[in-house]
PDB file of N, CA and C in Angstrom:
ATOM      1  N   UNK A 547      74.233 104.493  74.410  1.00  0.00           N
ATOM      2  CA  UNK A 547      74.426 103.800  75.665  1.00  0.00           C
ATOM      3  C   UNK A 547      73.337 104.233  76.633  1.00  0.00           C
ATOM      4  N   UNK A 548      72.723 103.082  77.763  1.00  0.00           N
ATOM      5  CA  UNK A 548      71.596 103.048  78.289  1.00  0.00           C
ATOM      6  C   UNK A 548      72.204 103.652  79.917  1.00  0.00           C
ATOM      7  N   UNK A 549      71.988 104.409  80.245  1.00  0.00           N
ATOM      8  CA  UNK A 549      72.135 104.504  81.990  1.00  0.00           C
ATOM      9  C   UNK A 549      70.696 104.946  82.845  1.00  0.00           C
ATOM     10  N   UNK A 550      70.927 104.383  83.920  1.00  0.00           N
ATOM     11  CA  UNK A 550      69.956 104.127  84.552  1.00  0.00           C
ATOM     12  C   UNK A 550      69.465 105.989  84.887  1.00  0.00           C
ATOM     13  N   UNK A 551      70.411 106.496  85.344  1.00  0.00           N
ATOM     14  CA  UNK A 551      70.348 108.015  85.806  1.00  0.00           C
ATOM     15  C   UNK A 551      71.995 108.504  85.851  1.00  0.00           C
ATOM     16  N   UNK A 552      71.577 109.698  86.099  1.00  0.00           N
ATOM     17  CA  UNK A 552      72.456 110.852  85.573  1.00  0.00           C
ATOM     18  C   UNK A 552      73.906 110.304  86.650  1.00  0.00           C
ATOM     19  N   UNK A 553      73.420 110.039  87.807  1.00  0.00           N
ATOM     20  CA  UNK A 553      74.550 109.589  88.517  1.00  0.00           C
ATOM     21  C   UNK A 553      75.302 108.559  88.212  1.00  0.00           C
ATOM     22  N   UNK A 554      75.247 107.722  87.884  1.00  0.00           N
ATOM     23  CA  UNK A 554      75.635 106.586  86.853  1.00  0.00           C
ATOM     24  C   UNK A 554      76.671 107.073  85.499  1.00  0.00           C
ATOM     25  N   UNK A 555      76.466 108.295  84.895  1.00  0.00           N
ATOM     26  CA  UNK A 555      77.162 108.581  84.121  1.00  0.00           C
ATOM     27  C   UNK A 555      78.610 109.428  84.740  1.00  0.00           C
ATOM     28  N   UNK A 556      77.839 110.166  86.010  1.00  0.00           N
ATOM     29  CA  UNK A 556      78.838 111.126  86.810  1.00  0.00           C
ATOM     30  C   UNK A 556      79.594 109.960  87.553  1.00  0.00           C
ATOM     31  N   UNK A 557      79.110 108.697  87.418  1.00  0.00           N
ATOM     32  CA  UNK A 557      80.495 107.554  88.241  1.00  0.00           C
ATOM     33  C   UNK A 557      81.427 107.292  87.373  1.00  0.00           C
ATOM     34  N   UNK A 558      80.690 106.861  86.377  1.00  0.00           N
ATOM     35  CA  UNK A 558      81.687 106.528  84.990  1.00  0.00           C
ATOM     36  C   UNK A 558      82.696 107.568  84.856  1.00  0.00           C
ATOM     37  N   UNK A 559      82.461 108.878  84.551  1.00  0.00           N
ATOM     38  CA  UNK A 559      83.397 110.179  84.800  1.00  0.00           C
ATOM     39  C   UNK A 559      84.100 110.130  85.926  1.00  0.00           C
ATOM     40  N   UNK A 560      84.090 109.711  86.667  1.00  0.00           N
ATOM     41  CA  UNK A 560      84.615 109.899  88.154  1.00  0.00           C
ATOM     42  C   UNK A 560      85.807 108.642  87.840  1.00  0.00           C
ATOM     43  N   UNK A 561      85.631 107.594  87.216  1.00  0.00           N
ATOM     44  CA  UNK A 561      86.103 106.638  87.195  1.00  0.00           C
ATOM     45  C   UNK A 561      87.288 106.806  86.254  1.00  0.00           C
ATOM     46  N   UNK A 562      87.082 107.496  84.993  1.00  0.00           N
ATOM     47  CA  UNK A 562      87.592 107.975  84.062  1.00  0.00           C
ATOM     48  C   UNK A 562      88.682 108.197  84.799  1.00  0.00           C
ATOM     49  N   UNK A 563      88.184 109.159  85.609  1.00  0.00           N
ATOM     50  CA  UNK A 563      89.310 110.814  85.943  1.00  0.00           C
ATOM     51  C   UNK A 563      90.210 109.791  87.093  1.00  0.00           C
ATOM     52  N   UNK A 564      89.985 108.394  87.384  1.00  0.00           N
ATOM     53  CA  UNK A 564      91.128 107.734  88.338  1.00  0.00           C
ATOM     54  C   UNK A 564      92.058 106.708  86.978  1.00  0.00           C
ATOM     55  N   UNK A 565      91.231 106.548  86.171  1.00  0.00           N
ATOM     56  CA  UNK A 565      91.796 105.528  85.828  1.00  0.00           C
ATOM     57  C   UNK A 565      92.873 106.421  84.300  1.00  0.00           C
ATOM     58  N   UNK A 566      92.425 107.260  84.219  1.00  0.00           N
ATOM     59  CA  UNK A 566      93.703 108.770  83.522  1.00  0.00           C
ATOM     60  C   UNK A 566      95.099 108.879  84.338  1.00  0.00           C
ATOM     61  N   UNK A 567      94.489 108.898  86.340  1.00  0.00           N
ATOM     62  CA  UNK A 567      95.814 108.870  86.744  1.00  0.00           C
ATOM     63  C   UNK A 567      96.306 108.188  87.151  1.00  0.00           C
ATOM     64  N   UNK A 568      95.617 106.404  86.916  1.00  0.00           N
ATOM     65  CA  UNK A 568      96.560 105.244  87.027  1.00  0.00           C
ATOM     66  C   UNK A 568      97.268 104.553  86.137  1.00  0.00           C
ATOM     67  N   UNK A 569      96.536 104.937  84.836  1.00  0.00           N
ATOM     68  CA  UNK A 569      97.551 104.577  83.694  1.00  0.00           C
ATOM     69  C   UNK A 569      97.584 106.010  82.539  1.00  0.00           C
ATOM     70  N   UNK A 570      98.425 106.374  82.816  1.00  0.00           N
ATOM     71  CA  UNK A 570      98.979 107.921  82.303  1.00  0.00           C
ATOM     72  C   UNK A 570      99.253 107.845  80.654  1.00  0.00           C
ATOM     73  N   UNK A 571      99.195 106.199  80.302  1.00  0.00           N
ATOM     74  CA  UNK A 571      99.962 106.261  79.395  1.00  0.00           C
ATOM     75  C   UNK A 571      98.966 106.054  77.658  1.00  0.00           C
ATOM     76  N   UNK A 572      97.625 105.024  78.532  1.00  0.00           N
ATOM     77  CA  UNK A 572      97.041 105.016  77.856  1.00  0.00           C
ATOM     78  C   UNK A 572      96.448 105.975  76.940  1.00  0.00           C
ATOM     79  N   UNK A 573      96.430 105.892  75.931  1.00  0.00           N
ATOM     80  CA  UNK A 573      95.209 106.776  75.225  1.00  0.00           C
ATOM     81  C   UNK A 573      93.641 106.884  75.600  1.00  0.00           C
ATOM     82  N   UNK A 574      93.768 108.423  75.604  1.00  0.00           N
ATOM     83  CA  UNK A 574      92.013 108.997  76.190  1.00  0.00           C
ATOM     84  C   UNK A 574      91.141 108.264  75.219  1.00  0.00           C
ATOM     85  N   UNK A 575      91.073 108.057  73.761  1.00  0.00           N
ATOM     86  CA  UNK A 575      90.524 107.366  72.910  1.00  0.00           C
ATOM     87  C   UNK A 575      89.899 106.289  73.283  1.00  0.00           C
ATOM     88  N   UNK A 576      90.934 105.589  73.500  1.00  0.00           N
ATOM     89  CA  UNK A 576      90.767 103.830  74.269  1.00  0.00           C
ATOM     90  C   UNK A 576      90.104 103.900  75.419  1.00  0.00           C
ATOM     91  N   UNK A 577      90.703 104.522  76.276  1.00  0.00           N
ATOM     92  CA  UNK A 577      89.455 104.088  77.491  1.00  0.00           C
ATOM     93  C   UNK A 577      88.328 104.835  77.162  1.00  0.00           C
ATOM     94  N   UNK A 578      87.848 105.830  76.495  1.00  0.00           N
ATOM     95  CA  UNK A 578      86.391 106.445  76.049  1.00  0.00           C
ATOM     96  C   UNK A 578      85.720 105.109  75.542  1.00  0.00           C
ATOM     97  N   UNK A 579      87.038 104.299  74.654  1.00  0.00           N
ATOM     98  CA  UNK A 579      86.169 103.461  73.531  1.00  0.00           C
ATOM     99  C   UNK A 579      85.647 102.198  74.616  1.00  0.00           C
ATOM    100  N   UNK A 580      86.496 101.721  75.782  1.00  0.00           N
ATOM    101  CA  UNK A 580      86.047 100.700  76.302  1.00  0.00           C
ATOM    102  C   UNK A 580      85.193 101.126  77.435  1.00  0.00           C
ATOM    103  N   UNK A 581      84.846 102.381  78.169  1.00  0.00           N
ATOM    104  CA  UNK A 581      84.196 102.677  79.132  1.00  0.00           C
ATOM    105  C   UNK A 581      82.557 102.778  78.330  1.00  0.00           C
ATOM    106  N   UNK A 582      82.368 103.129  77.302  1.00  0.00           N
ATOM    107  CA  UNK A 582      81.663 103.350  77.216  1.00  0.00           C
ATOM    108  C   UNK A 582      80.907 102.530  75.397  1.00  0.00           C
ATOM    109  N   UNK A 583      81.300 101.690  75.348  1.00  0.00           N
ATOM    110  CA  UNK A 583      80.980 100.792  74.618  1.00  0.00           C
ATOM    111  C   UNK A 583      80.020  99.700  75.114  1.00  0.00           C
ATOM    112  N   UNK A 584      79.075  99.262  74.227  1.00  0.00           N
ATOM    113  CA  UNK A 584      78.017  98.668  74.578  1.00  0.00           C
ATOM    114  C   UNK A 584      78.422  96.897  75.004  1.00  0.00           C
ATOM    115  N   UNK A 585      79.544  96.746  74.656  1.00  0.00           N
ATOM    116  CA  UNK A 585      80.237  95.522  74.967  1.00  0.00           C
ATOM    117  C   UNK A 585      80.534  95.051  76.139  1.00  0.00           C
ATOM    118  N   UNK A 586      81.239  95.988  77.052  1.00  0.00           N
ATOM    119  CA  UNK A 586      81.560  96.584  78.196  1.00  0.00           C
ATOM    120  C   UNK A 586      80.481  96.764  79.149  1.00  0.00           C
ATOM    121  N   UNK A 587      80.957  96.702  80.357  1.00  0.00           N
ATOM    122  CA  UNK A 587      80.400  96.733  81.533  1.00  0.00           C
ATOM    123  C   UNK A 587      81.431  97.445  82.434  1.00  0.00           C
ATOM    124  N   UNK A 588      80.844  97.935  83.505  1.00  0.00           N
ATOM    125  CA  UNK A 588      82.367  98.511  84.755  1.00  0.00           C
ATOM    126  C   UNK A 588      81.186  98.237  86.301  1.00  0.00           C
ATOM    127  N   UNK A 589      82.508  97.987  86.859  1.00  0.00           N
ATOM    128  CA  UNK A 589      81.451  97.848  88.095  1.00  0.00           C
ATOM    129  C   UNK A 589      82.283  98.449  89.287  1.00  0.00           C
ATOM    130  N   UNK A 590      81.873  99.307  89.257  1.00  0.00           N
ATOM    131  CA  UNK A 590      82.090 100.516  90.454  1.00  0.00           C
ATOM    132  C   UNK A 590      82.489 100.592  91.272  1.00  0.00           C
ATOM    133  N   UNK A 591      83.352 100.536  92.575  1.00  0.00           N
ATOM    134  CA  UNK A 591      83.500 100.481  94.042  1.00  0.00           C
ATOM    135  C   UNK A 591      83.534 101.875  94.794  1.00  0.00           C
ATOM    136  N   UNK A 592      81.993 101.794  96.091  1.00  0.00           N
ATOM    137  CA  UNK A 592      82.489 103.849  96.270  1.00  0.00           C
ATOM    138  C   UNK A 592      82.070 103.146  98.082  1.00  0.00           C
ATOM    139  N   UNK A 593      82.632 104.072  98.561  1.00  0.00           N
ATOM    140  CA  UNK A 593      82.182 104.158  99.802  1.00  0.00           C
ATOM    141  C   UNK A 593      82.282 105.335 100.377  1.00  0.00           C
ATOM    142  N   UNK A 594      80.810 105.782 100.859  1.00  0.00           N
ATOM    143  CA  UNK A 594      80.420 106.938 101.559  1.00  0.00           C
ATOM    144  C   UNK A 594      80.645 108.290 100.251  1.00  0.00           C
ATOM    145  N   UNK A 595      80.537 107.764  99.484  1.00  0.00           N
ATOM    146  CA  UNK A 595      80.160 109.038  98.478  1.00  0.00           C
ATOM    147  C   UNK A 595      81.509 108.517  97.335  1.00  0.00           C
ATOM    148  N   UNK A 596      82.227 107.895  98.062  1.00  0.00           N
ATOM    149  CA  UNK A 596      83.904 108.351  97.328  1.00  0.00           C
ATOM    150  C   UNK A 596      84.242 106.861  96.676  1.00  0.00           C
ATOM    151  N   UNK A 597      84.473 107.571  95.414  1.00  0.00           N
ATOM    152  CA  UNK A 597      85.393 106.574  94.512  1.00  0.00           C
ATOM    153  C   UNK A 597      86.360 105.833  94.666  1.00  0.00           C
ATOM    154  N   UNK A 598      86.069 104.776  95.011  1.00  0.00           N
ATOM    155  CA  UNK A 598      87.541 103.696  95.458  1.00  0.00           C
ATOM    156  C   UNK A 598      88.030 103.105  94.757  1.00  0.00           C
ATOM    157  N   UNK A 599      87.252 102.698  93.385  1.00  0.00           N
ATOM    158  CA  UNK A 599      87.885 101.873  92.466  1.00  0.00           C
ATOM    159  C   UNK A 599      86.922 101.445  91.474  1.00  0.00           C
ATOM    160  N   UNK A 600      87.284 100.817  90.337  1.00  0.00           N
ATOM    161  CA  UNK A 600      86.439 100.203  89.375  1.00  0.00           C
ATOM    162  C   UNK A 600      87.453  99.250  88.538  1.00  0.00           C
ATOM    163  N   UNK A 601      85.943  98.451  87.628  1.00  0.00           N
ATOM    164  CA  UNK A 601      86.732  97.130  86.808  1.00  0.00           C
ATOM    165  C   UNK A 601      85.846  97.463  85.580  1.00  0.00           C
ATOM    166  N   UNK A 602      86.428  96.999  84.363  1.00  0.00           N
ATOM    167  CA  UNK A 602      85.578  96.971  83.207  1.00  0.00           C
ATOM    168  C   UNK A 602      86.366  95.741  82.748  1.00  0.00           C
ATOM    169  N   UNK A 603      85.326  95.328  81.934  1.00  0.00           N
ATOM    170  CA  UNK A 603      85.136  93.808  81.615  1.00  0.00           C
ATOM    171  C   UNK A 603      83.676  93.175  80.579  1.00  0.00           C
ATOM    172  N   UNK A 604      84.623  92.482  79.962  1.00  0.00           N
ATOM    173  CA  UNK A 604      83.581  92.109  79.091  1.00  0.00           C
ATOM    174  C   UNK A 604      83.424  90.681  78.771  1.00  0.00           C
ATOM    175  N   UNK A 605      82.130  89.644  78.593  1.00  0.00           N
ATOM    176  CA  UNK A 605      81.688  88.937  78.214  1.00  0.00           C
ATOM    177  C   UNK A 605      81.994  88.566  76.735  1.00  0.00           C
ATOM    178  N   UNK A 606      82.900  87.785  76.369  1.00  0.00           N
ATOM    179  CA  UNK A 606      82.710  87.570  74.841  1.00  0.00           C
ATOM    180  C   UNK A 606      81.673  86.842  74.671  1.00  0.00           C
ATOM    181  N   UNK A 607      80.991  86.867  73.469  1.00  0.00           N
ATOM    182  CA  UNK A 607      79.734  86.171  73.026  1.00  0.00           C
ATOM    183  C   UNK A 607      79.793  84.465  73.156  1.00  0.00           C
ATOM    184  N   UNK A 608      78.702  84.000  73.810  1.00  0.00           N
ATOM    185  CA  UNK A 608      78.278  82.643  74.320  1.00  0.00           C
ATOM    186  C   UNK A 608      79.913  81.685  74.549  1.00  0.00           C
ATOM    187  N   UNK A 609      80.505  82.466  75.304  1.00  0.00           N
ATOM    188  CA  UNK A 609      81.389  82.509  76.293  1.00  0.00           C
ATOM    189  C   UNK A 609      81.465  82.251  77.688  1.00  0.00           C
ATOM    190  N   UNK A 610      82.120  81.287  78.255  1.00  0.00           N
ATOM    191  CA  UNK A 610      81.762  81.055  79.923  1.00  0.00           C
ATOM    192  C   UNK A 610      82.673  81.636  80.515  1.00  0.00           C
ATOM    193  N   UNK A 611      83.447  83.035  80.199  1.00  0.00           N
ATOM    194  CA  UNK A 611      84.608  83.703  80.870  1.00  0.00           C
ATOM    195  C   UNK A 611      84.721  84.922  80.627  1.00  0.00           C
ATOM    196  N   UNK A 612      84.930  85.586  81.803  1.00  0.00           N
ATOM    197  CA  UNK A 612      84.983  87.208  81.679  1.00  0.00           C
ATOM    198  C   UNK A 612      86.257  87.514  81.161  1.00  0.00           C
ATOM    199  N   UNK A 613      86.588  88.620  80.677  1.00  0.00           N
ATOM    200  CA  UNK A 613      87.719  89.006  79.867  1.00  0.00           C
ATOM    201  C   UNK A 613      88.131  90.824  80.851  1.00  0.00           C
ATOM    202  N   UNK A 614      88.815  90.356  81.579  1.00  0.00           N
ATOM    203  CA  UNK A 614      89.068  91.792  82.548  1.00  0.00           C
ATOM    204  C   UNK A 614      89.595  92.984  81.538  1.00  0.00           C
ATOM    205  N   UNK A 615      89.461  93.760  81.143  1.00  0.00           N
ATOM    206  CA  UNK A 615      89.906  95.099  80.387  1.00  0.00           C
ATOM    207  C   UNK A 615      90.619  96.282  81.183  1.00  0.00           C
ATOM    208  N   UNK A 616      90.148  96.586  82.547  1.00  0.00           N
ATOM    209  CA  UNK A 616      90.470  97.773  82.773  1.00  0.00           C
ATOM    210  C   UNK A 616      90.217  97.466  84.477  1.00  0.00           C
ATOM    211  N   UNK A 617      91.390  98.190  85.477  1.00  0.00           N
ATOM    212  CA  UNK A 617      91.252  97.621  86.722  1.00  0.00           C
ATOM    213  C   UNK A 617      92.157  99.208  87.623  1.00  0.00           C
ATOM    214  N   UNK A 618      91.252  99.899  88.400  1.00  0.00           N
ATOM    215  CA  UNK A 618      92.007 101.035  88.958  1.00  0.00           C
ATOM    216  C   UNK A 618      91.434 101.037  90.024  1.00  0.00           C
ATOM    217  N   UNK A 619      92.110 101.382  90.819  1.00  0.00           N
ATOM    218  CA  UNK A 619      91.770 101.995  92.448  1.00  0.00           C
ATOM    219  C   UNK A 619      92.900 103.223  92.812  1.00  0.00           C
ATOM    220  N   UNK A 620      91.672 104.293  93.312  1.00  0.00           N
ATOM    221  CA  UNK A 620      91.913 105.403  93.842  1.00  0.00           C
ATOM    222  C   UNK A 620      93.133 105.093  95.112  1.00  0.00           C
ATOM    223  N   UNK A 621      92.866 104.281  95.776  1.00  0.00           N
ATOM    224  CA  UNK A 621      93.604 104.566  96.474  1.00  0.00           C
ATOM    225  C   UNK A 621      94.809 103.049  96.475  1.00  0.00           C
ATOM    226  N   UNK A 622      95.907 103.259  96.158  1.00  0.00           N
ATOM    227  CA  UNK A 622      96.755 101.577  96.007  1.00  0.00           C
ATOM    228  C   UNK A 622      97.071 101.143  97.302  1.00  0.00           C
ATOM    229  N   UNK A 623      97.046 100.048  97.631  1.00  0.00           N
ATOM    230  CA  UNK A 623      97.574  99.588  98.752  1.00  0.00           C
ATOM    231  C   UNK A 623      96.318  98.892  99.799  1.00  0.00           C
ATOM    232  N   UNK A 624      94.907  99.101  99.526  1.00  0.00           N
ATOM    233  CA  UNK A 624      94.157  98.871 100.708  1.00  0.00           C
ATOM    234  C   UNK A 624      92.595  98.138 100.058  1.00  0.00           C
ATOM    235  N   UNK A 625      93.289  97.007  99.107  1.00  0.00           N
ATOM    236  CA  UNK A 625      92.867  95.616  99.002  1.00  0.00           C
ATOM    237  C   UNK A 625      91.323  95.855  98.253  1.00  0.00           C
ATOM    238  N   UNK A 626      91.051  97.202  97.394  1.00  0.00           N
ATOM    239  CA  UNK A 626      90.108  97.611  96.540  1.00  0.00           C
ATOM    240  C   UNK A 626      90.057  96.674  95.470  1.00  0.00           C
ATOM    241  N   UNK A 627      90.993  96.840  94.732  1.00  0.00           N
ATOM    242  CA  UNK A 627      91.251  95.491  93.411  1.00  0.00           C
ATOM    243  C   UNK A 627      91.134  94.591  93.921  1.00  0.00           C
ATOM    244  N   UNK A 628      91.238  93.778  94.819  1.00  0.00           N
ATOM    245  CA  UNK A 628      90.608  92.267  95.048  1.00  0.00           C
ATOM    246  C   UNK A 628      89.609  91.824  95.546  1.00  0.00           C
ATOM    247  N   UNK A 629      89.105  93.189  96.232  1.00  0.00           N
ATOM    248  CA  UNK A 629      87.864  93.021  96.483  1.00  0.00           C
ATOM    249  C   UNK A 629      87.107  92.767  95.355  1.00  0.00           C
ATOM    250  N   UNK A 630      86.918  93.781  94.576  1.00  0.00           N
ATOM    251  CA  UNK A 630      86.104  93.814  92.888  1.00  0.00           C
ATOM    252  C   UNK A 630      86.700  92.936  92.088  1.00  0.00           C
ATOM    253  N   UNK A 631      87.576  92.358  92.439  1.00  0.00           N
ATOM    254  CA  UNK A 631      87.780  90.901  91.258  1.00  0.00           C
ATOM    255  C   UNK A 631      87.249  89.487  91.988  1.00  0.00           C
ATOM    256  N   UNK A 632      87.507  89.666  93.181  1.00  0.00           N
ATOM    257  CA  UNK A 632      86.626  88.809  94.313  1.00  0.00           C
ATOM    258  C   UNK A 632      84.826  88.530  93.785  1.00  0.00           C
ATOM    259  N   UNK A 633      84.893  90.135  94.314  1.00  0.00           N
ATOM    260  CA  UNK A 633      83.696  89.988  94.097  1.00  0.00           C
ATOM    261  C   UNK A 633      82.820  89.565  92.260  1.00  0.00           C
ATOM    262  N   UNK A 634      83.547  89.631  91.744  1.00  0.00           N
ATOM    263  CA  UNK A 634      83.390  90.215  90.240  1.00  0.00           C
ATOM    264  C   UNK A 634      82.951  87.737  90.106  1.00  0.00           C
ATOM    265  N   UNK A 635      84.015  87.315  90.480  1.00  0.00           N
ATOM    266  CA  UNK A 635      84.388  85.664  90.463  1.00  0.00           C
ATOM    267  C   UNK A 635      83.104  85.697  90.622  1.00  0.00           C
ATOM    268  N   UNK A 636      82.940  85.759  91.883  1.00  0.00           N
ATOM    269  CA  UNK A 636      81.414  85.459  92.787  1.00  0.00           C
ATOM    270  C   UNK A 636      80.478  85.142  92.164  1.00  0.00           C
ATOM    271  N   UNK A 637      79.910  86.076  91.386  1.00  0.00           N
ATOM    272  CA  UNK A 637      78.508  86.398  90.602  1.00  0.00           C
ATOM    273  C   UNK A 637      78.737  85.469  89.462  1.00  0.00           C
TER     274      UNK A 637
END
């Protein structure tokens, strides 16, 4: 797997370590396998240094639709997840 810089990998980790304590139930396996699979994408949400949330999601092949996989925010209640699915439509 390609990252741009080292910080990029320390988000992904950061992201990990929210999305461990939003779904407790999942297996560490599985989200290793979808965070960091070449299939996959995640797209980040931080403000002012701090982790607010993330989405992973993937493109099936010559496909016109995203396939949402994985959806956490640090903090519940203050409209993070719709922002990043908002925004996610957009593009």
């Amino acid at each position: 797997m390609h990252f741009k810089s080292k910080s990029h990998m320390g988000l992904l980790l950061r992201y990990l370590a929210v999305l461990r304590q939003q779904l407790p139930n999942m297996p560490l396996p599985h989200l290793h396998s979808l965070l960091f699979s070449q299939r996959h994408e995640s797209l980040i949400l931080t403000q002012a240094d701090t982790l607010c949330g993330g989405l992973t999601f993937r493109q099936p092949y010559k496909k016109a639709y995203l396939q949402l996989e994985l959806l956490a925010s640090s903090e519940l209640g203050k409209g993070y997840g719709s922002h990043l699915v908002n925004h996610l439509k957009s593009t």
